CSV table of C-alpha atoms (C1' of nucleotides) and ligand atoms in Angstrom, one decimal:
chain,number,residue,atom,x,y,z
A,1,MET,CA,-0.3,0.3,-0.2
A,2,GLN,CA,2.5,2.3,-0.9
A,3,ILE,CA,3.9,4.7,-3.9
A,4,THR,CA,6.5,3.4,-5.0
A,5,ARG,CA,9.8,4.9,-5.4
A,6,ALA,CA,9.6,4.3,-9.4
A,7,GLY,CA,6.8,7.0,-9.1
A,8,GLU,CA,8.5,8.7,-6.8
A,9,TYR,CA,11.3,9.4,-9.1
A,10,GLY,CA,9.6,10.0,-12.1
A,11,VAL,CA,7.6,12.7,-10.6
A,12,MET,CA,10.4,14.2,-9.3
A,13,GLY,CA,11.9,14.1,-12.7
A,14,LEU,CA,10.1,16.2,-14.4
A,15,MET,CA,9.0,18.7,-11.9
A,16,HIS,CA,13.2,19.1,-13.0
A,17,LEU,CA,12.1,19.2,-16.5
A,18,ALA,CA,9.7,21.5,-15.8
A,19,ARG,CA,11.7,24.2,-14.2
A,20,ARG,CA,13.6,24.4,-17.2
A,21,ARG,CA,12.3,26.3,-20.1
A,22,PRO,CA,9.7,25.5,-23.0
A,23,GLY,CA,10.7,22.5,-25.3
A,24,GLN,CA,14.8,23.0,-23.5
A,25,ARG,CA,16.5,19.6,-23.4
A,26,THR,CA,18.1,18.2,-20.5
A,27,MET,CA,19.7,15.2,-19.5
A,28,ILE,CA,19.5,12.0,-18.0
A,29,ASP,CA,23.1,13.1,-16.6
A,30,GLU,CA,21.9,16.2,-15.1
A,31,VAL,CA,18.3,15.1,-12.9
A,32,SER,CA,20.2,12.4,-12.1
A,33,ARG,CA,23.0,13.7,-10.2
A,34,GLN,CA,21.4,16.9,-9.1
A,35,GLN,CA,18.2,15.2,-7.6
A,36,ARG,CA,20.2,12.3,-6.6
A,37,ILE,CA,18.8,9.1,-8.7
A,38,SER,CA,20.9,6.7,-9.3
A,39,LYS,CA,21.1,7.4,-13.6
A,40,SER,CA,20.4,3.8,-15.0
A,41,PHE,CA,17.2,3.9,-13.0
A,42,LEU,CA,15.9,7.1,-13.8
A,43,ALA,CA,16.8,6.1,-17.6
A,44,LYS,CA,14.1,2.9,-17.8
A,45,ILE,CA,11.8,5.5,-15.7
A,46,PHE,CA,12.0,8.2,-18.9
A,47,GLN,CA,11.6,5.5,-20.9
A,48,SER,CA,7.6,4.8,-20.0
A,49,LEU,CA,6.8,8.4,-19.3
A,50,VAL,CA,8.1,9.0,-23.1
A,51,LYS,CA,6.7,6.1,-24.2
A,52,ALA,CA,3.4,7.4,-22.6
A,53,GLY,CA,3.3,10.5,-24.4
A,54,LEU,CA,4.4,13.0,-21.4
A,55,VAL,CA,8.7,13.6,-22.7
A,56,ARG,CA,9.3,14.1,-25.9
A,57,SER,CA,13.6,12.3,-26.5
A,58,ILE,CA,15.4,13.3,-27.9
A,59,ARG,CA,18.2,10.8,-29.0
A,60,GLY,CA,22.1,11.0,-29.6
A,61,ALA,CA,24.8,13.8,-29.1
A,62,GLY,CA,23.7,16.8,-27.1
A,63,GLY,CA,20.1,14.9,-26.5
A,64,GLY,CA,17.7,14.7,-24.3
A,65,PHE,CA,14.5,15.5,-22.6
A,66,ALA,CA,12.0,17.8,-22.8
A,67,LEU,CA,8.3,17.6,-21.2
A,68,ALA,CA,5.9,17.2,-23.9
A,69,LYS,CA,3.0,19.2,-22.6
A,70,ASN,CA,2.3,22.4,-20.3
A,71,PRO,CA,2.8,20.9,-17.3
A,72,ALA,CA,-1.2,23.0,-16.2
A,73,GLN,CA,-2.0,20.2,-18.3
A,74,ILE,CA,-0.3,16.9,-16.6
A,75,PRO,CA,-1.6,15.7,-13.4
A,76,VAL,CA,0.5,13.7,-11.4
A,77,LEU,CA,-1.8,11.0,-11.2
A,78,GLU,CA,-0.9,10.5,-15.2
A,79,ILE,CA,2.8,10.8,-13.9
A,80,ILE,CA,2.4,7.5,-11.1
A,81,GLU,CA,-0.3,5.7,-14.2
A,82,ALA,CA,2.2,6.5,-16.7
A,83,VAL,CA,5.7,4.7,-14.5
A,84,GLU,CA,3.5,2.0,-12.5
A,85,GLY,CA,1.4,1.4,-14.8
A,86,ARG,CA,-2.8,1.3,-13.9
A,87,ILE,CA,-3.3,1.9,-10.2
A,88,VAL,CA,-5.9,-0.7,-9.1
A,89,PHE,CA,-6.3,-0.9,-5.1
A,90,HIS,CA,-9.0,-4.1,-5.4
A,91,ARG,CA,-8.3,-6.4,-8.4
A,92,CYS,CA,-10.8,-8.6,-7.5
A,93,LYS,CA,-12.3,-10.5,-10.3
A,94,MET,CA,-8.4,-10.4,-11.7
A,95,ALA,CA,-6.8,-11.9,-8.2
A,96,ARG,CA,-10.3,-14.1,-7.6
A,97,PRO,CA,-11.8,-15.1,-10.5
A,98,ASP,CA,-13.9,-17.7,-9.4
A,99,CYS,CA,-15.1,-15.2,-5.8
A,100,GLU,CA,-19.1,-15.2,-5.8
A,101,HIS,CA,-19.2,-12.1,-4.8
A,102,VAL,CA,-17.9,-9.9,-7.9
A,103,GLY,CA,-20.5,-8.2,-9.7
A,104,GLY,CA,-22.0,-7.8,-5.6
A,105,CYS,CA,-20.0,-6.7,-3.0
A,106,ALA,CA,-19.7,-4.4,-0.3
A,107,LEU,CA,-16.7,-4.8,0.2
A,108,CYS,CA,-16.0,-3.7,-3.2
A,109,GLY,CA,-17.3,-0.8,-3.6
A,110,LEU,CA,-16.2,0.3,-0.6
A,111,PHE,CA,-12.4,-0.6,-1.8
A,112,GLU,CA,-13.6,1.5,-5.2
A,113,ARG,CA,-14.7,4.8,-2.7
A,114,ALA,CA,-10.9,4.7,-0.6
A,115,GLN,CA,-9.6,4.5,-4.5
A,116,ASP,CA,-11.7,7.2,-5.8
A,117,GLY,CA,-10.8,9.0,-2.7
A,118,LEU,CA,-6.5,8.3,-3.1
A,119,LYS,CA,-6.6,9.4,-7.1
A,120,ASP,CA,-9.1,12.5,-7.0
A,121,ALA,CA,-6.2,14.3,-4.9
A,122,LEU,CA,-3.7,13.0,-7.4
A,123,THR,CA,-5.0,14.3,-9.9
A,124,ARG,CA,-7.0,18.0,-9.1
A,125,THR,CA,-3.2,18.6,-7.8
A,126,THR,CA,-1.4,19.0,-11.6
A,127,LEU,CA,2.6,18.7,-12.1
A,128,ALA,CA,2.3,22.7,-12.4
A,129,ASP,CA,0.8,23.3,-9.2
A,130,LEU,CA,3.5,20.9,-7.2
A,131,ILE,CA,6.4,23.6,-9.0
A,132,GLU,CA,4.6,27.0,-7.9
A,133,GLN,CA,4.0,24.6,-4.2
A,134,GLN,CA,7.8,24.2,-3.8
A,135,GLU,CA,9.0,27.1,-5.1
A,136,LYS,CA,6.5,28.6,-2.3
A,137,ILE,CA,8.3,26.5,0.4
A,138,GLU,CA,11.5,27.5,-1.5
A,139,LEU,CA,11.4,31.1,-1.4
A,140,THR,CA,10.4,31.2,3.2
A,141,GLN,CA,13.2,28.0,3.9
A,142,PRO,CA,16.5,28.8,1.4
A,143,LYS,CA,18.1,25.7,1.5
A,144,GLY,CA,16.3,23.9,-0.8
A,145,ARG,CA,18.6,21.8,-3.8
A,146,LEU,CA,16.1,20.9,-6.1
A,147,ASN,CA,17.5,22.3,-9.8
B,1,MET,CA,-0.5,-0.3,-4.5
B,2,GLN,CA,-2.8,-2.7,-3.7
B,3,ILE,CA,-4.7,-3.5,-0.3
B,4,THR,CA,-2.9,-7.4,0.9
B,5,ARG,CA,-5.4,-10.1,0.7
B,6,ALA,CA,-4.7,-10.8,4.7
B,7,GLY,CA,-6.4,-7.7,4.9
B,8,GLU,CA,-8.9,-8.3,2.5
B,9,TYR,CA,-9.0,-11.2,4.3
B,10,GLY,CA,-9.6,-9.7,7.5
B,11,VAL,CA,-12.7,-7.9,6.6
B,12,MET,CA,-13.9,-10.6,5.3
B,13,GLY,CA,-13.5,-13.2,8.4
B,14,LEU,CA,-14.9,-9.9,10.6
B,15,MET,CA,-18.1,-9.7,8.8
B,16,HIS,CA,-18.7,-13.6,9.3
B,17,LEU,CA,-18.3,-12.4,13.1
B,18,ALA,CA,-20.2,-9.5,13.0
B,19,ARG,CA,-23.6,-11.9,11.9
B,20,ARG,CA,-23.4,-13.8,14.7
B,21,ARG,CA,-25.6,-12.4,17.6
B,22,PRO,CA,-23.3,-10.6,19.7
B,23,GLY,CA,-20.3,-12.4,22.0
B,24,GLN,CA,-21.1,-15.3,19.8
B,25,ARG,CA,-18.3,-17.7,19.1
B,26,THR,CA,-17.2,-19.0,16.4
B,27,MET,CA,-14.1,-21.0,14.8
B,28,ILE,CA,-11.8,-20.1,11.9
B,29,ASP,CA,-12.3,-23.3,10.4
B,30,GLU,CA,-16.0,-22.6,9.7
B,31,VAL,CA,-15.1,-19.1,8.7
B,32,SER,CA,-12.6,-20.5,6.3
B,33,ARG,CA,-14.6,-22.7,4.9
B,34,GLN,CA,-17.5,-20.5,4.0
B,35,GLN,CA,-15.2,-17.4,2.4
B,36,ARG,CA,-12.7,-20.2,1.1
B,37,ILE,CA,-10.0,-18.6,2.4
B,38,SER,CA,-6.7,-20.5,3.1
B,39,LYS,CA,-8.1,-22.1,7.1
B,40,SER,CA,-4.2,-21.2,7.9
B,41,PHE,CA,-3.5,-17.8,6.3
B,42,LEU,CA,-6.5,-17.2,8.3
B,43,ALA,CA,-5.7,-17.9,11.6
B,44,LYS,CA,-2.6,-15.7,11.1
B,45,ILE,CA,-4.6,-12.9,10.2
B,46,PHE,CA,-7.3,-13.4,12.6
B,47,GLN,CA,-4.1,-13.5,16.0
B,48,SER,CA,-2.7,-9.8,14.7
B,49,LEU,CA,-7.2,-9.2,15.1
B,50,VAL,CA,-6.8,-10.5,18.6
B,51,LYS,CA,-3.9,-8.4,19.2
B,52,ALA,CA,-5.2,-5.5,18.2
B,53,GLY,CA,-8.1,-6.3,19.8
B,54,LEU,CA,-11.0,-6.1,17.7
B,55,VAL,CA,-11.5,-9.5,18.4
B,56,ARG,CA,-12.0,-12.1,21.6
B,57,SER,CA,-10.2,-15.1,21.2
B,58,ILE,CA,-11.6,-18.1,22.9
B,59,ARG,CA,-9.3,-21.5,23.4
B,60,GLY,CA,-9.8,-24.9,23.8
B,61,ALA,CA,-12.3,-27.1,22.7
B,62,GLY,CA,-15.5,-24.9,21.6
B,63,GLY,CA,-13.3,-22.7,21.3
B,64,GLY,CA,-14.0,-20.0,18.5
B,65,PHE,CA,-14.0,-15.7,17.9
B,66,ALA,CA,-16.4,-13.6,18.6
B,67,LEU,CA,-16.2,-9.6,18.1
B,68,ALA,CA,-14.4,-7.6,21.5
B,69,LYS,CA,-17.1,-4.4,20.1
B,70,ASN,CA,-19.4,-3.4,18.7
B,71,PRO,CA,-19.4,-3.8,14.3
B,72,ALA,CA,-20.5,0.3,14.2
B,73,GLN,CA,-17.7,1.5,16.4
B,74,ILE,CA,-15.2,-0.8,13.6
B,75,PRO,CA,-14.1,1.7,10.9
B,76,VAL,CA,-12.4,-0.6,8.1
B,77,LEU,CA,-9.1,1.5,8.6
B,78,GLU,CA,-8.7,0.2,11.8
B,79,ILE,CA,-9.0,-3.5,10.8
B,80,ILE,CA,-6.8,-3.4,7.1
B,81,GLU,CA,-4.2,-1.1,9.6
B,82,ALA,CA,-4.4,-4.3,12.2
B,83,VAL,CA,-3.8,-6.5,9.9
B,84,GLU,CA,-1.5,-4.8,7.6
B,85,GLY,CA,0.4,-2.7,10.1
B,86,ARG,CA,0.2,1.2,10.0
B,87,ILE,CA,-0.6,2.2,5.7
B,88,VAL,CA,1.9,5.0,4.7
B,89,PHE,CA,1.7,5.1,1.3
B,90,HIS,CA,4.7,7.8,1.7
B,91,ARG,CA,7.6,6.5,3.5
B,92,CYS,CA,9.9,10.2,2.8
B,93,LYS,CA,12.0,10.0,5.5
B,94,MET,CA,11.6,6.2,6.1
B,95,ALA,CA,13.1,5.8,2.8
B,96,ARG,CA,14.9,8.3,2.4
B,97,PRO,CA,16.8,9.4,5.5
B,98,ASP,CA,19.1,12.0,3.3
B,99,CYS,CA,16.4,13.4,1.1
B,100,GLU,CA,17.5,17.4,1.1
B,101,HIS,CA,13.9,18.1,1.0
B,102,VAL,CA,12.8,16.3,4.1
B,103,GLY,CA,11.0,18.9,6.2
B,104,GLY,CA,9.7,20.4,3.0
B,105,CYS,CA,8.5,19.1,0.0
B,106,ALA,CA,5.7,19.9,-2.2
B,107,LEU,CA,5.4,16.1,-2.9
B,108,CYS,CA,5.6,15.2,0.5
B,109,GLY,CA,2.3,17.7,0.9
B,110,LEU,CA,0.4,15.8,-2.0
B,111,PHE,CA,1.1,12.5,-0.9
B,112,GLU,CA,-0.3,13.4,2.3
B,113,ARG,CA,-3.2,14.5,1.2
B,114,ALA,CA,-3.9,11.8,-1.2
B,115,GLN,CA,-3.0,8.9,1.9
B,116,ASP,CA,-5.7,11.1,3.8
B,117,GLY,CA,-8.3,10.6,1.0
B,118,LEU,CA,-8.3,7.1,1.0
B,119,LYS,CA,-8.3,7.0,4.9
B,120,ASP,CA,-10.8,9.1,5.2
B,121,ALA,CA,-13.8,6.6,2.7
B,122,LEU,CA,-12.2,3.6,4.4
B,123,THR,CA,-12.7,5.3,8.1
B,124,ARG,CA,-16.1,6.4,7.8
B,125,THR,CA,-17.6,3.2,6.6
B,126,THR,CA,-17.3,0.9,9.9
B,127,LEU,CA,-18.0,-3.0,9.7
B,128,ALA,CA,-21.6,-2.7,10.5
B,129,ASP,CA,-22.4,-0.3,8.0
B,130,LEU,CA,-20.2,-3.1,5.6
B,131,ILE,CA,-22.8,-5.2,6.6
B,132,GLU,CA,-25.8,-3.1,6.5
B,133,GLN,CA,-24.8,-2.7,2.3
B,134,GLN,CA,-24.1,-5.9,1.9
B,135,GLU,CA,-27.6,-7.5,3.2
B,136,LYS,CA,-29.2,-5.4,0.6
B,137,ILE,CA,-27.2,-6.8,-2.2
B,138,GLU,CA,-28.1,-10.2,-1.6
B,139,LEU,CA,-32.1,-9.0,-0.9
B,140,THR,CA,-31.7,-7.7,-4.4
B,141,GLN,CA,-29.5,-10.3,-5.9
B,142,PRO,CA,-30.2,-13.3,-3.5
B,143,LYS,CA,-26.7,-16.2,-4.3
B,144,GLY,CA,-24.3,-14.9,-2.0
B,145,ARG,CA,-22.9,-17.3,0.4
B,146,LEU,CA,-21.6,-14.7,2.6
B,147,ASN,CA,-23.2,-17.1,5.4
C,1,DT,C1',-7.5,-37.9,29.8
C,2,DT,C1',-8.7,-36.7,24.9
C,3,DA,C1',-10.8,-34.4,21.7
C,4,DA,C1',-11.3,-30.2,19.8
C,5,DT,C1',-9.4,-24.8,20.0
C,6,DT,C1',-6.0,-21.4,19.3
C,7,DC,C1',-1.0,-19.2,19.7
C,8,DG,C1',3.4,-18.4,18.1
C,9,DG,C1',6.8,-18.7,15.4
C,10,DA,C1',9.6,-21.1,12.3
C,11,DC,C1',10.3,-21.5,7.7
C,12,DC,C1',9.1,-21.6,1.9
C,13,DA,C1',7.5,-20.4,-2.6
C,14,DA,C1',6.5,-17.0,-5.4
C,15,DA,C1',5.8,-12.7,-7.0
C,16,DA,C1',6.7,-7.1,-7.1
C,17,DA,C1',10.0,-3.5,-6.0
C,18,DC,C1',14.8,-1.9,-7.0
C,19,DG,C1',17.8,-1.1,-9.9
C,20,DT,C1',22.5,-2.7,-12.8
C,21,DC,C1',24.3,-3.2,-18.0
C,22,DC,C1',24.8,-3.3,-22.5
C,23,DG,C1',24.8,-3.6,-27.0
C,24,DA,C1',22.3,-1.1,-30.5
C,25,DT,C1',20.3,2.7,-32.2
C,26,DA,C1',20.6,7.5,-33.5
C,27,DT,C1',22.9,12.4,-33.8
C,28,DA,C1',26.0,16.3,-34.0
C,29,DT,C1',29.7,17.9,-34.5
C,30,DA,C1',35.0,17.2,-36.3
D,1,DT,C1',33.8,9.8,-42.2
D,2,DA,C1',35.1,8.9,-37.5
D,3,DT,C1',34.0,9.6,-33.2
D,4,DA,C1',32.0,11.2,-29.1
D,5,DT,C1',28.0,11.6,-26.8
D,6,DA,C1',22.7,10.1,-26.1
D,7,DT,C1',18.5,7.8,-25.5
D,8,DC,C1',16.6,2.6,-27.2
D,9,DG,C1',15.2,-2.2,-25.1
D,10,DG,C1',15.9,-5.7,-22.9
D,11,DA,C1',17.9,-8.8,-19.9
D,12,DC,C1',19.9,-9.8,-15.8
D,13,DG,C1',20.6,-9.8,-10.3
D,14,DT,C1',19.0,-8.6,-6.0
D,15,DT,C1',16.0,-7.9,-2.0
D,16,DT,C1',11.7,-7.0,0.2
D,17,DT,C1',7.0,-7.9,0.6
D,18,DT,C1',3.0,-10.9,-0.5
D,19,DG,C1',0.9,-15.2,0.2
D,20,DG,C1',1.1,-18.5,3.0
D,21,DT,C1',2.1,-24.0,5.5
D,22,DC,C1',3.5,-26.4,9.0
D,23,DC,C1',4.3,-28.4,13.4
D,24,DG,C1',4.6,-28.5,18.7
D,25,DA,C1',3.7,-26.6,23.0
D,26,DA,C1',-1.5,-24.2,25.8
D,27,DT,C1',-5.4,-24.3,26.8
D,28,DT,C1',-9.9,-25.8,27.9
D,29,DA,C1',-14.8,-28.9,27.6
D,30,DA,C1',-16.3,-33.2,28.0
E,201,SF4,S1,-13.7,-7.5,-2.5
E,201,SF4,FE1,-15.6,-8.8,-3.3
E,201,SF4,S2,-16.5,-8.8,-5.4
E,201,SF4,FE2,-13.9,-8.8,-4.7
E,201,SF4,S3,-12.7,-10.0,-5.1
E,201,SF4,FE3,-13.2,-9.6,-2.4
E,201,SF4,S4,-15.4,-10.8,-1.4
E,201,SF4,FE4,-15.4,-11.4,-3.8
E,202,SF4,S1,8.7,12.8,-1.3
E,202,SF4,FE1,9.8,14.8,-0.4
E,202,SF4,S2,10.6,14.6,1.0
E,202,SF4,FE2,9.7,12.4,1.2
E,202,SF4,S3,11.8,11.9,0.5
E,202,SF4,FE3,10.5,12.3,-1.6
E,202,SF4,S4,11.3,14.6,-2.5
E,202,SF4,FE4,11.9,14.1,0.1
DNA sequence: TTAATTCGGACCAAAAACGTCCGATATATA
DNA sequence: TATATATCGGACGTTTTTGGTCCGAATTAA
C-alpha cells in the first residue's frame, strides 16, 4: 500500500524538466545527479514517460529530454500511472476470478470509493501546481537543492 | 499500491463474525470454509486481529472467536491496519533519510493529501455499514453465499 | 484423559520492487 | 567519415514483500 520509488522518481524527474524553459532539453545525467537518483534507474523510468507521451526524447549527442505538454496539463496521477501502470488498489476479478461476490460485493464497493479518494487528490494536483508549491516553500526556506 | 489479501481476508472474516449474535463464538474453520480462505492463513490473520483488540479469542474445545466491539464502532481502516500494519503510502524520512527536502517538500505534501483521501473513505465506513450494504445487495440478488 | 481449538513462530515459494548492465541505435560535430 | 555522446530496449540480478504452510505448545470442554 505504498507508492513505489519509481513513481516518486518519475514525478521528481518531471518537476526537474518543468523548471526548464519549455522545449529546452535536459539530459538524464543532470537530473540524476541533482536529484540524487540512480542514473540507470531513472533512465528506465524516463522511457516509460516517453512511451506515455509525457516527455519528448532527443537521441544522440546533445540530446536529452523535454516536457511534451504544458505542466498545467499534467495531473500527477498521470505521471505515476505512466511509470507504475494503472493503479487498481483492489483487484477482485483479477485476483479471485472464482469469487462468488463479484458483481455485488459491499467490500468491493468500499475499495472503489477508497481508490477514488486517493486518485482524486492525485488528479486535482498538476505538475504545475506542484512546482508552484515547491517554489513557495523554497522562498521561505532557502536551502532546497531542487534544480 | 494495492490492498493485500491479508487485509481483505481480515475484513471478510470480521464481517462473518459480525453476522453472528453479539458474543457468539465462531471457529476459524467455519469462517475459512464459508469464505473460501485458507485456514492457516486466516488463523494467522485472526491473531493480529486479536492482538489489536478487535476480536476476543476463546481457546480449547468449543472455543473460537467473537467480535470484541460493536461493529458500528469498528472503522474498516482499523481492521486493515490491524493486519497490514499502519498504512503510510509514502515513507519519506523512512526510505530516504538523506533527502534534503524532508521537512519542506511539495511532493510529500501531495502524498499526504492523497493518503488522507484514501483513509477517509476507509474510516467513514464501519463494519456495521459494510454488513448493512451487503445485506441490501443480497436482497436484490439472492445468490450470495456469505453465510 | 482426550479431543478440540487457538497461539506463536519458523519456514518456504512466488511475486514485486529496485536496480544494474550492455549492446544497439541515433545524432551532432570535427 | 569517424568519433563522441545520448537515448532505447531488454536481459539480468538482488532484496523485500506477499502469501501462505506447518507444527509443537498451550488451553479448555467433556
Ligand atoms: S472485494 Fe468482494 S467481490 Fe472483490 S474479491 Fe473480495 S469478496 Fe470478491
Ligand atoms: S516526497 Fe519529498 S521529502 Fe519525501 S522523500 Fe520524496 S523528495 Fe524527499
